[in-house]
mmCIF file of C-alpha atoms in Angstrom:
data_model
loop_
_atom_site.group_PDB
_atom_site.id
_atom_site.type_symbol
_atom_site.label_atom_id
_atom_site.label_comp_id
_atom_site.label_asym_id
_atom_site.label_seq_id
_atom_site.Cartn_x
_atom_site.Cartn_y
_atom_site.Cartn_z
ATOM 1 C CA MET A 1 0.000 0.000 0.000
ATOM 2 C CA SER A 2 1.411 3.412 -0.913
ATOM 3 C CA LEU A 3 2.322 5.991 1.722
ATOM 4 C CA HIS A 4 -0.421 8.259 0.366
ATOM 5 C CA ARG A 5 -3.027 5.527 0.630
ATOM 6 C CA ARG A 6 -1.996 4.578 4.181
ATOM 7 C CA HIS A 7 -2.225 8.227 5.160
ATOM 8 C CA VAL A 8 -5.704 8.638 3.707
ATOM 9 C CA LEU A 9 -7.099 5.503 5.320
ATOM 10 C CA GLY A 10 -5.454 6.381 8.625
ATOM 11 C CA LEU A 11 -6.975 9.841 8.516
ATOM 12 C CA ALA A 12 -10.372 8.310 7.782
ATOM 13 C CA ALA A 13 -10.125 6.024 10.798
ATOM 14 C CA GLY A 14 -9.116 8.945 12.980
ATOM 15 C CA ALA A 15 -12.040 11.002 11.754
ATOM 16 C CA LEU A 16 -14.390 8.143 12.625
ATOM 17 C CA VAL A 17 -13.109 8.026 16.190
ATOM 18 C CA TRP A 18 -13.276 11.805 16.521
ATOM 19 C CA ALA A 19 -16.749 12.082 15.028
ATOM 20 C CA GLY A 20 -18.204 9.514 17.359
ATOM 21 C CA GLY A 21 -21.007 8.821 14.885
ATOM 22 C CA ALA A 22 -23.042 11.050 12.611
ATOM 23 C CA GLN A 23 -24.655 14.096 14.138
ATOM 24 C CA ALA A 24 -27.768 15.090 12.188
ATOM 25 C CA GLN A 25 -28.159 18.843 12.001
ATOM 26 C CA ALA A 26 -31.422 20.076 13.555
ATOM 27 C CA GLY A 27 -32.956 16.644 13.177
ATOM 28 C CA LYS A 28 -32.233 16.514 9.470
ATOM 29 C CA VAL A 29 -30.643 13.555 7.701
ATOM 30 C CA SER A 30 -27.034 14.418 6.898
ATOM 31 C CA VAL A 31 -26.267 13.302 3.324
ATOM 32 C CA VAL A 32 -22.958 13.472 1.498
ATOM 33 C CA ALA A 33 -23.151 12.798 -2.240
ATOM 34 C CA THR A 34 -20.174 12.460 -4.530
ATOM 35 C CA THR A 35 -21.530 13.968 -7.761
ATOM 36 C CA GLY A 36 -23.783 16.926 -8.368
ATOM 37 C CA MET A 37 -26.395 14.774 -10.079
ATOM 38 C CA ILE A 38 -26.769 12.560 -7.010
ATOM 39 C CA ALA A 39 -26.778 15.545 -4.647
ATOM 40 C CA ASP A 40 -29.547 17.127 -6.735
ATOM 41 C CA ALA A 41 -31.669 13.984 -6.478
ATOM 42 C CA ALA A 42 -31.101 13.768 -2.714
ATOM 43 C CA ARG A 43 -32.189 17.376 -2.190
ATOM 44 C CA ILE A 44 -35.353 16.947 -4.231
ATOM 45 C CA VAL A 45 -36.330 13.591 -2.760
ATOM 46 C CA GLY A 46 -35.407 14.532 0.799
ATOM 47 C CA GLY A 47 -36.799 18.056 0.739
ATOM 48 C CA ASP A 48 -36.637 19.881 4.082
ATOM 49 C CA LEU A 49 -35.746 16.685 5.921
ATOM 50 C CA VAL A 50 -32.206 16.447 4.559
ATOM 51 C CA GLU A 51 -29.004 18.443 4.644
ATOM 52 C CA VAL A 52 -26.995 17.564 1.537
ATOM 53 C CA ARG A 53 -23.340 18.200 0.769
ATOM 54 C CA GLY A 54 -22.068 17.485 -2.741
ATOM 55 C CA LEU A 55 -18.344 16.832 -3.024
ATOM 56 C CA MET A 56 -17.827 17.518 -6.735
ATOM 57 C CA GLY A 57 -18.928 20.841 -8.161
ATOM 58 C CA PRO A 58 -19.012 22.260 -11.704
ATOM 59 C CA GLY A 59 -16.067 21.330 -13.889
ATOM 60 C CA ILE A 60 -14.866 18.564 -11.555
ATOM 61 C CA ASP A 61 -13.922 15.253 -13.174
ATOM 62 C CA PRO A 62 -15.170 12.366 -10.989
ATOM 63 C CA HIS A 63 -12.910 9.840 -12.725
ATOM 64 C CA SER A 64 -9.797 11.451 -11.251
ATOM 65 C CA TYR A 65 -11.202 13.084 -8.105
ATOM 66 C CA ARG A 66 -9.563 12.146 -4.807
ATOM 67 C CA GLN A 67 -11.124 12.862 -1.437
ATOM 68 C CA THR A 68 -9.669 15.800 0.478
ATOM 69 C CA ARG A 69 -9.155 16.035 4.240
ATOM 70 C CA SER A 70 -12.399 18.003 4.614
ATOM 71 C CA ASP A 71 -14.199 15.454 2.418
ATOM 72 C CA ILE A 72 -13.078 12.641 4.706
ATOM 73 C CA VAL A 73 -14.416 14.410 7.775
ATOM 74 C CA ALA A 74 -17.753 15.087 6.030
ATOM 75 C CA LEU A 75 -18.015 11.522 4.728
ATOM 76 C CA THR A 76 -17.331 9.900 8.089
ATOM 77 C CA ARG A 77 -19.811 12.170 9.891
ATOM 78 C CA ALA A 78 -22.674 11.700 7.407
ATOM 79 C CA ASP A 79 -25.799 9.728 8.222
ATOM 80 C CA VAL A 80 -25.589 8.310 4.701
ATOM 81 C CA VAL A 81 -23.114 8.589 1.837
ATOM 82 C CA LEU A 82 -24.503 8.371 -1.690
ATOM 83 C CA TRP A 83 -22.018 7.624 -4.432
ATOM 84 C CA HIS A 84 -22.486 6.565 -8.024
ATOM 85 C CA GLY A 85 -20.457 3.394 -8.287
ATOM 86 C CA LEU A 86 -19.892 1.559 -11.572
ATOM 87 C CA TYR A 87 -16.255 2.676 -11.233
ATOM 88 C CA LEU A 88 -17.088 6.336 -11.849
ATOM 89 C CA GLU A 89 -15.294 7.526 -8.704
ATOM 90 C CA ALA A 90 -12.320 5.312 -9.515
ATOM 91 C CA GLN A 91 -9.871 7.057 -7.181
ATOM 92 C CA MET A 92 -12.311 7.007 -4.249
ATOM 93 C CA GLU A 93 -13.652 3.490 -4.619
ATOM 94 C CA GLU A 94 -11.337 1.752 -2.147
ATOM 95 C CA PHE A 95 -12.007 4.371 0.514
ATOM 96 C CA LEU A 96 -15.793 4.238 0.034
ATOM 97 C CA LEU A 97 -15.919 0.447 0.152
ATOM 98 C CA LYS A 98 -14.000 0.462 3.445
ATOM 99 C CA LEU A 99 -16.269 3.180 4.806
ATOM 100 C CA ALA A 100 -19.317 1.060 3.901
ATOM 101 C CA LYS A 101 -18.281 -1.450 6.574
ATOM 102 C CA ARG A 102 -18.842 1.196 9.246
ATOM 103 C CA GLN A 103 -21.846 3.283 8.116
ATOM 104 C CA PRO A 104 -24.506 3.519 5.374
ATOM 105 C CA VAL A 105 -22.753 4.013 2.023
ATOM 106 C CA VAL A 106 -24.920 3.406 -1.045
ATOM 107 C CA ALA A 107 -23.802 3.099 -4.690
ATOM 108 C CA VAL A 108 -26.998 4.468 -6.226
ATOM 109 C CA GLY A 109 -25.842 4.171 -9.856
ATOM 110 C CA GLU A 110 -25.777 0.412 -9.436
ATOM 111 C CA ALA A 111 -29.580 0.469 -9.180
ATOM 112 C CA VAL A 112 -29.581 0.479 -12.990
ATOM 113 C CA PRO A 113 -30.225 -3.167 -13.966
ATOM 114 C CA GLN A 114 -27.149 -4.949 -15.235
ATOM 115 C CA GLU A 115 -28.873 -5.868 -18.492
ATOM 116 C CA ALA A 116 -29.339 -2.149 -19.213
ATOM 117 C CA ARG A 117 -25.661 -1.315 -18.676
ATOM 118 C CA ILE A 118 -22.953 -1.060 -21.320
ATOM 119 C CA GLY A 119 -19.881 -3.165 -20.635
ATOM 120 C CA HIS A 120 -16.542 -1.400 -20.164
ATOM 121 C CA GLU A 121 -14.121 -2.153 -22.993
ATOM 122 C CA ASP A 122 -11.023 -1.912 -20.835
ATOM 123 C CA TYR A 123 -12.096 -3.592 -17.574
ATOM 124 C CA GLU A 124 -13.740 -6.987 -17.389
ATOM 125 C CA GLY A 125 -16.786 -6.947 -15.138
ATOM 126 C CA ARG A 126 -16.946 -3.147 -15.203
ATOM 127 C CA PHE A 127 -19.542 -0.982 -16.908
ATOM 128 C CA ASP A 128 -19.846 2.408 -18.525
ATOM 129 C CA PRO A 129 -20.934 4.565 -15.570
ATOM 130 C CA HIS A 130 -22.533 7.432 -17.546
ATOM 131 C CA VAL A 131 -26.116 6.218 -17.117
ATOM 132 C CA TRP A 132 -27.442 9.695 -16.240
ATOM 133 C CA MET A 133 -27.122 10.727 -19.906
ATOM 134 C CA VAL A 134 -30.462 9.008 -20.626
ATOM 135 C CA PRO A 135 -33.370 10.188 -18.439
ATOM 136 C CA ASP A 136 -35.062 6.778 -18.375
ATOM 137 C CA LEU A 137 -31.917 5.219 -16.894
ATOM 138 C CA TRP A 138 -31.836 7.804 -14.118
ATOM 139 C CA LEU A 139 -35.250 6.767 -12.799
ATOM 140 C CA PRO A 140 -34.039 3.700 -10.832
ATOM 141 C CA VAL A 141 -31.290 5.846 -9.357
ATOM 142 C CA VAL A 142 -33.888 8.257 -7.961
ATOM 143 C CA ASP A 143 -35.752 5.289 -6.497
ATOM 144 C CA ARG A 144 -32.551 4.086 -4.845
ATOM 145 C CA VAL A 145 -31.953 7.510 -3.311
ATOM 146 C CA ALA A 146 -35.498 7.454 -1.900
ATOM 147 C CA GLN A 147 -34.921 3.964 -0.495
ATOM 148 C CA ALA A 148 -31.664 5.015 1.157
ATOM 149 C CA LEU A 149 -33.396 7.924 2.889
ATOM 150 C CA SER A 150 -36.368 5.767 3.870
ATOM 151 C CA ASP A 151 -34.035 3.222 5.438
ATOM 152 C CA LEU A 152 -32.818 5.977 7.763
ATOM 153 C CA ARG A 153 -36.174 7.637 8.379
ATOM 154 C CA PRO A 154 -38.881 5.000 7.765
ATOM 155 C CA GLU A 155 -41.491 7.247 9.375
ATOM 156 C CA ASP A 156 -40.974 9.688 6.463
ATOM 157 C CA SER A 157 -40.843 7.107 3.677
ATOM 158 C CA ALA A 158 -44.204 8.172 2.223
ATOM 159 C CA LEU A 159 -42.924 11.717 1.764
ATOM 160 C CA PHE A 160 -39.684 10.532 0.171
ATOM 161 C CA GLU A 161 -41.616 8.284 -2.202
ATOM 162 C CA ALA A 162 -44.006 11.083 -3.170
ATOM 163 C CA ASN A 163 -41.145 13.482 -3.837
ATOM 164 C CA ALA A 164 -39.341 10.834 -5.859
ATOM 165 C CA GLN A 165 -42.430 10.153 -7.978
ATOM 166 C CA ALA A 166 -42.957 13.849 -8.743
ATOM 167 C CA TYR A 167 -39.304 14.147 -9.706
ATOM 168 C CA LYS A 168 -39.482 11.044 -11.902
ATOM 169 C CA ASP A 169 -42.491 12.509 -13.701
ATOM 170 C CA GLU A 170 -40.356 15.525 -14.636
ATOM 171 C CA ILE A 171 -37.495 13.286 -15.728
ATOM 172 C CA THR A 172 -39.873 11.259 -17.904
ATOM 173 C CA ALA A 173 -41.187 14.456 -19.518
ATOM 174 C CA LEU A 174 -37.593 15.497 -20.199
ATOM 175 C CA GLY A 175 -36.962 12.131 -21.824
ATOM 176 C CA SER A 176 -39.910 12.643 -24.166
ATOM 177 C CA TYR A 177 -38.585 16.091 -25.102
ATOM 178 C CA ALA A 178 -35.141 14.608 -25.793
ATOM 179 C CA GLU A 179 -36.565 11.947 -28.076
ATOM 180 C CA GLY A 180 -38.438 14.557 -30.094
ATOM 181 C CA VAL A 181 -35.669 17.094 -30.643
ATOM 182 C CA LEU A 182 -32.975 14.495 -31.292
ATOM 183 C CA ALA A 183 -35.166 12.720 -33.839
ATOM 184 C CA SER A 184 -35.366 16.011 -35.766
ATOM 185 C CA VAL A 185 -31.656 15.793 -36.671
ATOM 186 C CA PRO A 186 -31.205 14.389 -40.219
ATOM 187 C CA ASP A 187 -29.987 10.790 -40.174
ATOM 188 C CA PRO A 188 -26.582 11.447 -41.834
ATOM 189 C CA ALA A 189 -25.807 14.130 -39.241
ATOM 190 C CA ARG A 190 -26.416 11.937 -36.203
ATOM 191 C CA VAL A 191 -22.739 11.681 -35.317
ATOM 192 C CA LEU A 192 -21.637 12.997 -31.925
ATOM 193 C CA VAL A 193 -17.910 13.662 -31.531
ATOM 194 C CA THR A 194 -16.889 14.675 -27.994
ATOM 195 C CA ALA A 195 -13.865 14.920 -25.717
ATOM 196 C CA HIS A 196 -14.331 11.550 -23.998
ATOM 197 C CA ASP A 197 -16.635 8.591 -24.374
ATOM 198 C CA ALA A 198 -19.359 9.706 -21.958
ATOM 199 C CA PHE A 199 -22.265 9.447 -24.382
ATOM 200 C CA GLY A 200 -22.506 5.724 -25.086
ATOM 201 C CA TYR A 201 -25.923 5.376 -23.445
ATOM 202 C CA PHE A 202 -27.057 8.496 -25.293
ATOM 203 C CA GLY A 203 -26.023 7.009 -28.628
ATOM 204 C CA ARG A 204 -27.709 3.687 -27.955
ATOM 205 C CA ALA A 205 -30.956 5.303 -26.800
ATOM 206 C CA TYR A 206 -31.333 7.875 -29.562
ATOM 207 C CA GLY A 207 -29.677 6.219 -32.544
ATOM 208 C CA TYR A 208 -26.524 8.344 -32.735
ATOM 209 C CA GLU A 209 -23.031 7.268 -33.645
ATOM 210 C CA VAL A 210 -20.818 8.454 -30.796
ATOM 211 C CA GLU A 211 -17.077 8.999 -31.024
ATOM 212 C CA GLY A 212 -15.130 10.045 -27.937
ATOM 213 C CA ILE A 213 -11.539 11.170 -28.377
ATOM 214 C CA GLN A 214 -10.624 9.592 -25.040
ATOM 215 C CA GLY A 215 -12.144 6.441 -23.597
ATOM 216 C CA ILE A 216 -14.898 6.036 -21.000
ATOM 217 C CA SER A 217 -12.532 7.293 -18.308
ATOM 218 C CA THR A 218 -10.737 10.604 -18.734
ATOM 219 C CA GLU A 219 -7.714 8.850 -17.260
ATOM 220 C CA SER A 220 -7.145 7.250 -20.675
ATOM 221 C CA GLU A 221 -4.958 9.043 -23.193
ATOM 222 C CA ALA A 222 -5.834 9.967 -26.765
ATOM 223 C CA GLY A 223 -3.009 8.941 -29.103
ATOM 224 C CA LEU A 224 -2.043 10.634 -32.326
ATOM 225 C CA ALA A 225 -3.526 7.747 -34.294
ATOM 226 C CA ARG A 226 -6.924 8.307 -32.630
ATOM 227 C CA ILE A 227 -6.818 12.026 -33.474
ATOM 228 C CA ARG A 228 -5.863 11.247 -37.068
ATOM 229 C CA ASP A 229 -8.653 8.685 -37.466
ATOM 230 C CA LEU A 230 -11.250 11.114 -36.144
ATOM 231 C CA VAL A 231 -10.033 13.900 -38.425
ATOM 232 C CA ASP A 232 -10.447 11.533 -41.361
ATOM 233 C CA LEU A 233 -13.964 10.702 -40.128
ATOM 234 C CA LEU A 234 -14.926 14.381 -39.893
ATOM 235 C CA VAL A 235 -13.752 15.010 -43.432
ATOM 236 C CA ALA A 236 -15.159 11.837 -45.007
ATOM 237 C CA ARG A 237 -18.576 12.162 -43.349
ATOM 238 C CA ASP A 238 -18.757 15.951 -43.791
ATOM 239 C CA ILE A 239 -19.349 16.434 -40.072
ATOM 240 C CA LYS A 240 -19.678 20.133 -39.310
ATOM 241 C CA ALA A 241 -19.675 20.245 -35.486
ATOM 242 C CA VAL A 242 -17.831 18.684 -32.576
ATOM 243 C CA PHE A 243 -18.422 19.241 -28.875
ATOM 244 C CA VAL A 244 -16.311 20.167 -25.865
ATOM 245 C CA GLU A 245 -17.146 19.052 -22.333
ATOM 246 C CA SER A 246 -17.292 21.022 -19.113
ATOM 247 C CA THR A 247 -15.060 18.596 -17.190
ATOM 248 C CA VAL A 248 -12.474 17.779 -19.883
ATOM 249 C CA SER A 249 -9.778 19.931 -21.478
ATOM 250 C CA ASP A 250 -10.675 21.102 -24.991
ATOM 251 C CA ARG A 251 -7.120 20.527 -26.221
ATOM 252 C CA ASN A 252 -7.920 17.367 -28.183
ATOM 253 C CA VAL A 253 -11.104 18.821 -29.653
ATOM 254 C CA ARG A 254 -9.140 21.819 -30.907
ATOM 255 C CA ALA A 255 -6.634 19.419 -32.460
ATOM 256 C CA LEU A 256 -9.485 17.812 -34.421
ATOM 257 C CA ILE A 257 -10.673 21.166 -35.717
ATOM 258 C CA GLU A 258 -7.153 22.149 -36.756
ATOM 259 C CA GLY A 259 -6.549 18.781 -38.403
ATOM 260 C CA ALA A 260 -9.765 19.022 -40.406
ATOM 261 C CA ALA A 261 -8.912 22.586 -41.441
ATOM 262 C CA ALA A 262 -5.560 21.354 -42.754
ATOM 263 C CA GLN A 263 -7.544 19.104 -45.100
ATOM 264 C CA GLY A 264 -9.801 21.955 -46.196
ATOM 265 C CA HIS A 265 -12.780 20.945 -44.075
ATOM 266 C CA GLU A 266 -14.312 23.461 -41.668
ATOM 267 C CA VAL A 267 -15.539 22.137 -38.320
ATOM 268 C CA ARG A 268 -16.867 24.295 -35.503
ATOM 269 C CA VAL A 269 -17.473 23.725 -31.814
ATOM 270 C CA GLY A 270 -21.171 22.917 -31.589
ATOM 271 C CA GLY A 271 -21.281 23.808 -27.904
ATOM 272 C CA GLU A 272 -20.090 22.766 -24.476
ATOM 273 C CA LEU A 273 -21.822 19.721 -23.042
ATOM 274 C CA PHE A 274 -22.175 18.780 -19.392
ATOM 275 C CA SER A 275 -20.762 15.278 -19.204
ATOM 276 C CA ASP A 276 -19.638 14.341 -15.675
ATOM 277 C CA ALA A 277 -20.772 17.415 -13.762
ATOM 278 C CA MET A 278 -23.643 19.899 -13.850
ATOM 279 C CA GLY A 279 -23.577 23.661 -14.342
ATOM 280 C CA VAL A 280 -23.189 26.486 -11.835
ATOM 281 C CA PRO A 281 -25.127 26.024 -8.569
ATOM 282 C CA GLY A 282 -28.280 28.117 -8.471
ATOM 283 C CA SER A 283 -28.713 28.036 -12.243
ATOM 284 C CA TYR A 284 -31.122 25.829 -14.182
ATOM 285 C CA GLU A 285 -28.119 24.128 -15.780
ATOM 286 C CA GLY A 286 -26.911 23.441 -12.246
ATOM 287 C CA THR A 287 -29.700 20.879 -11.845
ATOM 288 C CA TYR A 288 -29.977 17.438 -13.394
ATOM 289 C CA LEU A 289 -33.036 18.473 -15.406
ATOM 290 C CA GLY A 290 -31.296 21.591 -16.685
ATOM 291 C CA MET A 291 -28.065 19.766 -17.435
ATOM 292 C CA ILE A 292 -29.783 17.205 -19.644
ATOM 293 C CA ASP A 293 -32.101 19.809 -21.226
ATOM 294 C CA HIS A 294 -28.996 21.818 -22.160
ATOM 295 C CA ASN A 295 -27.223 18.789 -23.651
ATOM 296 C CA MET A 296 -30.158 17.568 -25.705
ATOM 297 C CA THR A 297 -31.043 21.041 -26.967
ATOM 298 C CA THR A 298 -27.430 21.918 -27.795
ATOM 299 C CA ILE A 299 -26.791 18.678 -29.681
ATOM 300 C CA ALA A 300 -30.009 18.880 -31.684
ATOM 301 C CA ARG A 301 -29.511 22.503 -32.725
ATOM 302 C CA ALA A 302 -25.808 22.109 -33.565
ATOM 303 C CA LEU A 303 -26.383 19.056 -35.764
ATOM 304 C CA GLY A 304 -29.190 20.560 -37.813
ATOM 305 C CA GLY A 305 -32.250 19.563 -35.823
ATOM 306 C CA SER A 306 -35.088 21.642 -34.471
ATOM 307 C CA ALA A 307 -35.186 22.566 -30.780
ATOM 308 C CA PRO A 308 -36.237 25.677 -28.857
ATOM 309 C CA GLU A 309 -33.278 27.976 -28.246
ATOM 310 C CA ARG A 310 -34.013 28.108 -24.514
ATOM 311 C CA GLY A 311 -34.854 24.417 -24.163
ATOM 312 C CA ARG A 312 -37.867 22.421 -23.005
ATOM 313 C CA LEU A 313 -39.152 24.925 -20.455
ATOM 314 C CA GLY A 314 -37.585 28.090 -21.856
ATOM 315 C CA ARG A 315 -35.209 28.189 -18.894
ATOM 316 C CA LEU A 316 -31.808 27.628 -20.502
ATOM 317 C CA ALA A 317 -29.395 30.547 -20.340
ATOM 318 C CA ALA A 318 -29.419 32.698 -23.447
ATOM 319 C CA GLY A 319 -26.815 31.543 -25.938
ATOM 320 C CA SER A 320 -26.218 28.281 -24.121
#
């Protein structure tokens, strides 16, 4: 075990002793969630009965995120920890699995049935974790959040279930909107080229060919051969737009645009997509519903489809 790893686990154990168990604030359930999407679900499902802390904010890449000292204290003091699982939080997985032996720690992303998951090309027995990209696949995750809260506060389970159902109704409506606007893109243009392979479930659900410069994890590297192959694809297929992501450097995407230009083919950035994190807190895009509305609307409009400029509810930021 590395010195760094021994230090982290030792600090976690110390925090557990110091905390002496979770202390719920003002009678509320103390929830720590790894990603913004999970934190958003916990706040909506739990309502006024929960106090939620999200560890990863806008622009944070969960594939490479490592818990900080303050994270460890918050995690060990929480009544329940909600993480995604499916190897999304790869650098935190060992810590969270050890923590699960001492307190409630729930991998809510693993509520998605195995038959609905996409296998990971690089790791046997692992799966593509980006299930939130398709609204229908997020529904069982919301149910799992509600169950985790109900396990702690069974007397409030009816409220959690009602909140979860209302939220799922909105997610289902968003899914219907996504199907409509994405179907408006002409068939030859349904090619999504992004910074990393976060849109596999999206492609399968909506009939799009998806090409990520990097693999499912941003920890993978994009070689020169991969860049060259994608440039050739852009030129041969007359693809006009590629997309950057909020949690991934745009360096490789810019290399594609420059490579295509060198062959006389103009490609533009179709927009910035939210892949592994949501937008700014307090904004519509800083919610799961707004994040997905933004992505679906941006993709459809950039690839020649028809979608309202301000999205499903007219709430997207102007020019987003």
